Amino acid sequence: MRNMHLPFSGEPLAGLQILGLLETRTLDFDNVILLSANEGVLPRHTDKPSFIPFSLRSGFGLPGPDHEDAIYAYYFYRLIQRAKNVTLIYDCSTGGLRTGERSRFLHQIFYEMSLSVSEINMTASIARIPVKPIAIPKAGRVAEKLFLYKSDNGKFLSPSAINEFLNCGLKFCLHHLLDLPQPVEVTEDIDARMLGNILHRAMRILYARFISTMVTKTQLEPLLKDGQHIDSALDKAFAEEFYGEDEKDGDRKIEGYNLIIRQVIQTYIRQLVRADLESGPFGIVSLEEKHLISMPISVNGKRWDLNIGGVIDRIDSRQGDIVIIDYKTGTVKNNFSTIESLFHAEKQLRNEAVFQVLLYAHIYSRLKPGQTVIPGLYFIRGSHSDDFSYLIKHGAKREVVASYASVKQEFEDWLTQSLTEMFDERIPFTQTSNPRLCTFCAYKAICRR
Ligand code: SF4
């Protein structure tokens, strides 16, 4: 933009006149205020390219940069010659290409002329405004929205909403109760979230043919061999998830970087099918179906029945047991230290994936009492390894959680306690004390963390 020139035009005898320094040559002013009296601006730094070297220019008396500086010096001194008051302002801040140096003309005025000069330094005082903690009381609109989770309303608390509350009460409140939108980045390329969505949808499309049947090697091997079913499920998932509802026919061509992502997802799907092939046979009970329960809690002597639920990626039946499966595309772990650690985020990062699948197992075992329910996580990135297992493990000894029943009581107690705290009107929604949770939070600017 520095090289741009903007011509001004106007009637010289009417209104405000905008002139260049050149046009001031025949005008005298009583008051002159010059902004940007910095070296490089006054005189303007000129670097006109020329084939004639400087020594030849000066040898033959041709005009050069020094000549240009002399012209500027003339304009400047002529302008202030008859002025009564001259104010010269320069910026002493440095940064980028700015040196913060005052103009050579100012030095001349200071050291070579016997003018009366008064110098004023102006600084803007910058002070850190103390960051105050934010707490939102459970009253008014917040309380109204919160109590919509009671079971006589349609709203339900999903594992991700509860996860958000356990990580940071304020974030849960801003997101779910005050509906403060989290910025969604619209990109031409696929991000990690979109990759997960496409994979989930493609798996649902691919396995829909197996619902209520027994899935064996005979059914899975052809999927891997000809690859046609995987490809068409993937293209359909791409069209629905990435290109939107109106692209359901899958006609749009996947190009560029997205083609690489398609290849990655295809590899993941093949890994999953192979892992299923090794661990089969199994039956598919449901795919991406919503499951809801009503959970009683008692808050300050009042009983609330809360709606809790969510969409479970996949439910298998294996040797008479039910396996709750959640696909995970990120870098997550399938082990956790204690059940209590899943409910406290103050010191470490909670294992949200394990919490989510245990909550699904809790919901399902409430819906089907007496049924053995096994929580399982499919870590897509680890599904190619020989020792891949969907089972979750806990404690220092990494003991397998072979049935949700083994942790049910403890999990339910902590869950009830956390939900009671969520609905206790005496406890406001506050910020997390674990700053690691703020790193990628959309509300960082509000909290100034
Ligand atoms: S920035 Fe931190 S404290 Fe603020 S809402 Fe997000 S997670 Fe909570």
PDB file of N, CA, C and O and ligand atoms in Angstrom, residues 134 167-172 174 430-435 437-449, ligand 1:
ATOM      1  N   ILE A 134     -14.780 -15.603  36.765  1.00  0.00           N
ATOM      2  CA  ILE A 134     -16.173 -15.512  36.306  1.00  0.00           C
ATOM      3  C   ILE A 134     -16.979 -16.635  36.955  1.00  0.00           C
ATOM      4  O   ILE A 134     -16.552 -17.796  36.955  1.00  0.00           O
ATOM      5  N   ASN A 167     -15.363 -30.898  32.905  1.00  0.00           N
ATOM      6  CA  ASN A 167     -14.108 -30.187  32.607  1.00  0.00           C
ATOM      7  C   ASN A 167     -14.175 -28.746  33.076  1.00  0.00           C
ATOM      8  O   ASN A 167     -13.235 -28.233  33.659  1.00  0.00           O
ATOM      9  N   CYS A 168     -15.274 -28.081  32.778  1.00  0.00           N
ATOM     10  CA  CYS A 168     -15.394 -26.667  33.162  1.00  0.00           C
ATOM     11  C   CYS A 168     -16.879 -26.292  33.217  1.00  0.00           C
ATOM     12  O   CYS A 168     -17.558 -26.301  32.180  1.00  0.00           O
ATOM     13  N   GLY A 169     -17.351 -25.972  34.410  1.00  0.00           N
ATOM     14  CA  GLY A 169     -18.760 -25.615  34.596  1.00  0.00           C
ATOM     15  C   GLY A 169     -19.146 -24.403  33.768  1.00  0.00           C
ATOM     16  O   GLY A 169     -20.226 -24.356  33.181  1.00  0.00           O
ATOM     17  N   LEU A 170     -18.235 -23.438  33.680  1.00  0.00           N
ATOM     18  CA  LEU A 170     -18.545 -22.214  32.937  1.00  0.00           C
ATOM     19  C   LEU A 170     -18.725 -22.513  31.447  1.00  0.00           C
ATOM     20  O   LEU A 170     -19.653 -22.015  30.805  1.00  0.00           O
ATOM     21  N   LYS A 171     -17.865 -23.359  30.913  1.00  0.00           N
ATOM     22  CA  LYS A 171     -17.947 -23.699  29.489  1.00  0.00           C
ATOM     23  C   LYS A 171     -19.291 -24.373  29.190  1.00  0.00           C
ATOM     24  O   LYS A 171     -19.950 -24.062  28.196  1.00  0.00           O
ATOM     25  N   PHE A 172     -19.684 -25.283  30.068  1.00  0.00           N
ATOM     26  CA  PHE A 172     -20.973 -25.955  29.889  1.00  0.00           C
ATOM     27  C   PHE A 172     -22.096 -24.923  29.877  1.00  0.00           C
ATOM     28  O   PHE A 172     -22.991 -24.955  29.030  1.00  0.00           O
ATOM     29  N   LEU A 174     -21.946 -21.622  29.237  1.00  0.00           N
ATOM     30  CA  LEU A 174     -21.906 -20.744  28.058  1.00  0.00           C
ATOM     31  C   LEU A 174     -22.411 -21.461  26.811  1.00  0.00           C
ATOM     32  O   LEU A 174     -23.137 -20.915  26.002  1.00  0.00           O
ATOM     33  N   THR A 430     -18.611 -22.218  37.564  1.00  0.00           N
ATOM     34  CA  THR A 430     -17.320 -21.513  37.674  1.00  0.00           C
ATOM     35  C   THR A 430     -16.313 -22.033  36.657  1.00  0.00           C
ATOM     36  O   THR A 430     -16.530 -23.079  36.022  1.00  0.00           O
ATOM     37  N   GLN A 431     -15.199 -21.306  36.565  1.00  0.00           N
ATOM     38  CA  GLN A 431     -14.153 -21.676  35.607  1.00  0.00           C
ATOM     39  C   GLN A 431     -13.337 -22.853  36.137  1.00  0.00           C
ATOM     40  O   GLN A 431     -13.199 -23.016  37.352  1.00  0.00           O
ATOM     41  N   THR A 432     -12.776 -23.585  35.213  1.00  0.00           N
ATOM     42  CA  THR A 432     -11.922 -24.703  35.615  1.00  0.00           C
ATOM     43  C   THR A 432     -10.644 -24.181  36.267  1.00  0.00           C
ATOM     44  O   THR A 432     -10.166 -23.089  35.937  1.00  0.00           O
ATOM     45  N   SER A 433     -10.100 -24.975  37.173  1.00  0.00           N
ATOM     46  CA  SER A 433      -8.827 -24.571  37.774  1.00  0.00           C
ATOM     47  C   SER A 433      -7.655 -25.201  37.021  1.00  0.00           C
ATOM     48  O   SER A 433      -6.508 -25.004  37.375  1.00  0.00           O
ATOM     49  N   ASN A 434      -7.976 -25.990  35.991  1.00  0.00           N
ATOM     50  CA  ASN A 434      -6.916 -26.633  35.216  1.00  0.00           C
ATOM     51  C   ASN A 434      -6.701 -25.866  33.903  1.00  0.00           C
ATOM     52  O   ASN A 434      -7.478 -26.012  32.958  1.00  0.00           O
ATOM     53  N   PRO A 435      -5.649 -25.036  33.820  1.00  0.00           N
ATOM     54  CA  PRO A 435      -5.470 -24.196  32.622  1.00  0.00           C
ATOM     55  C   PRO A 435      -5.252 -24.986  31.340  1.00  0.00           C
ATOM     56  O   PRO A 435      -5.461 -24.467  30.243  1.00  0.00           O
ATOM     57  N   LEU A 437      -7.047 -27.163  30.163  1.00  0.00           N
ATOM     58  CA  LEU A 437      -8.340 -27.337  29.485  1.00  0.00           C
ATOM     59  C   LEU A 437      -8.748 -26.100  28.687  1.00  0.00           C
ATOM     60  O   LEU A 437      -9.663 -26.149  27.875  1.00  0.00           O
ATOM     61  N   CYS A 438      -8.067 -24.988  28.949  1.00  0.00           N
ATOM     62  CA  CYS A 438      -8.433 -23.739  28.263  1.00  0.00           C
ATOM     63  C   CYS A 438      -7.729 -23.600  26.918  1.00  0.00           C
ATOM     64  O   CYS A 438      -8.112 -22.755  26.115  1.00  0.00           O
ATOM     65  N   THR A 439      -6.701 -24.423  26.687  1.00  0.00           N
ATOM     66  CA  THR A 439      -5.860 -24.246  25.496  1.00  0.00           C
ATOM     67  C   THR A 439      -6.675 -24.145  24.208  1.00  0.00           C
ATOM     68  O   THR A 439      -6.444 -23.272  23.391  1.00  0.00           O
ATOM     69  N   PHE A 440      -7.615 -25.045  24.016  1.00  0.00           N
ATOM     70  CA  PHE A 440      -8.375 -25.030  22.755  1.00  0.00           C
ATOM     71  C   PHE A 440      -9.822 -24.601  22.962  1.00  0.00           C
ATOM     72  O   PHE A 440     -10.683 -24.876  22.132  1.00  0.00           O
ATOM     73  N   CYS A 441     -10.105 -23.940  24.086  1.00  0.00           N
ATOM     74  CA  CYS A 441     -11.495 -23.565  24.375  1.00  0.00           C
ATOM     75  C   CYS A 441     -11.917 -22.368  23.516  1.00  0.00           C
ATOM     76  O   CYS A 441     -11.182 -21.406  23.354  1.00  0.00           O
ATOM     77  N   ALA A 442     -13.128 -22.451  23.004  1.00  0.00           N
ATOM     78  CA  ALA A 442     -13.642 -21.371  22.135  1.00  0.00           C
ATOM     79  C   ALA A 442     -13.925 -20.100  22.934  1.00  0.00           C
ATOM     80  O   ALA A 442     -14.085 -19.037  22.355  1.00  0.00           O
ATOM     81  N   TYR A 443     -14.020 -20.226  24.268  1.00  0.00           N
ATOM     82  CA  TYR A 443     -14.370 -19.061  25.095  1.00  0.00           C
ATOM     83  C   TYR A 443     -13.152 -18.449  25.788  1.00  0.00           C
ATOM     84  O   TYR A 443     -13.293 -17.702  26.759  1.00  0.00           O
ATOM     85  N   LYS A 444     -11.980 -18.784  25.299  1.00  0.00           N
ATOM     86  CA  LYS A 444     -10.727 -18.288  25.888  1.00  0.00           C
ATOM     87  C   LYS A 444     -10.713 -16.770  26.033  1.00  0.00           C
ATOM     88  O   LYS A 444     -10.237 -16.228  27.011  1.00  0.00           O
ATOM     89  N   ALA A 445     -11.231 -16.087  24.993  1.00  0.00           N
ATOM     90  CA  ALA A 445     -11.183 -14.617  24.985  1.00  0.00           C
ATOM     91  C   ALA A 445     -12.057 -14.047  26.111  1.00  0.00           C
ATOM     92  O   ALA A 445     -11.725 -13.023  26.699  1.00  0.00           O
ATOM     93  N   ILE A 446     -13.152 -14.729  26.426  1.00  0.00           N
ATOM     94  CA  ILE A 446     -14.041 -14.250  27.494  1.00  0.00           C
ATOM     95  C   ILE A 446     -13.332 -14.393  28.843  1.00  0.00           C
ATOM     96  O   ILE A 446     -13.344 -13.499  29.672  1.00  0.00           O
ATOM     97  N   CYS A 447     -12.692 -15.538  29.015  1.00  0.00           N
ATOM     98  CA  CYS A 447     -12.022 -15.821  30.293  1.00  0.00           C
ATOM     99  C   CYS A 447     -10.659 -15.152  30.358  1.00  0.00           C
ATOM    100  O   CYS A 447     -10.046 -15.125  31.416  1.00  0.00           O
ATOM    101  N   ARG A 448     -10.155 -14.688  29.217  1.00  0.00           N
ATOM    102  CA  ARG A 448      -8.812 -14.111  29.106  1.00  0.00           C
ATOM    103  C   ARG A 448      -7.768 -15.054  29.669  1.00  0.00           C
ATOM    104  O   ARG A 448      -6.970 -14.724  30.516  1.00  0.00           O
ATOM    105  N   ARG A 449      -7.847 -16.302  29.186  1.00  0.00           N
ATOM    106  CA  ARG A 449      -6.869 -17.293  29.615  1.00  0.00           C
ATOM    107  C   ARG A 449      -5.953 -17.698  28.476  1.00  0.00           C
ATOM    108  O   ARG A 449      -6.363 -17.612  27.340  1.00  0.00           O
TER     109      ARG A 449
HETATM  110  S1  SF4 B   1     -11.363 -20.693  28.761  1.00  0.00           S
HETATM  111 FE1  SF4 B   1     -11.079 -22.213  30.362  1.00  0.00          FE
HETATM  112  S2  SF4 B   1     -12.195 -21.399  32.113  1.00  0.00           S
HETATM  113 FE2  SF4 B   1     -12.937 -20.308  30.311  1.00  0.00          FE
HETATM  114  S3  SF4 B   1     -14.722 -21.450  29.625  1.00  0.00           S
HETATM  115 FE3  SF4 B   1     -12.985 -22.227  28.496  1.00  0.00          FE
HETATM  116  S4  SF4 B   1     -12.273 -23.970  29.708  1.00  0.00           S
HETATM  117 FE4  SF4 B   1     -13.590 -22.754  31.026  1.00  0.00          FE
END
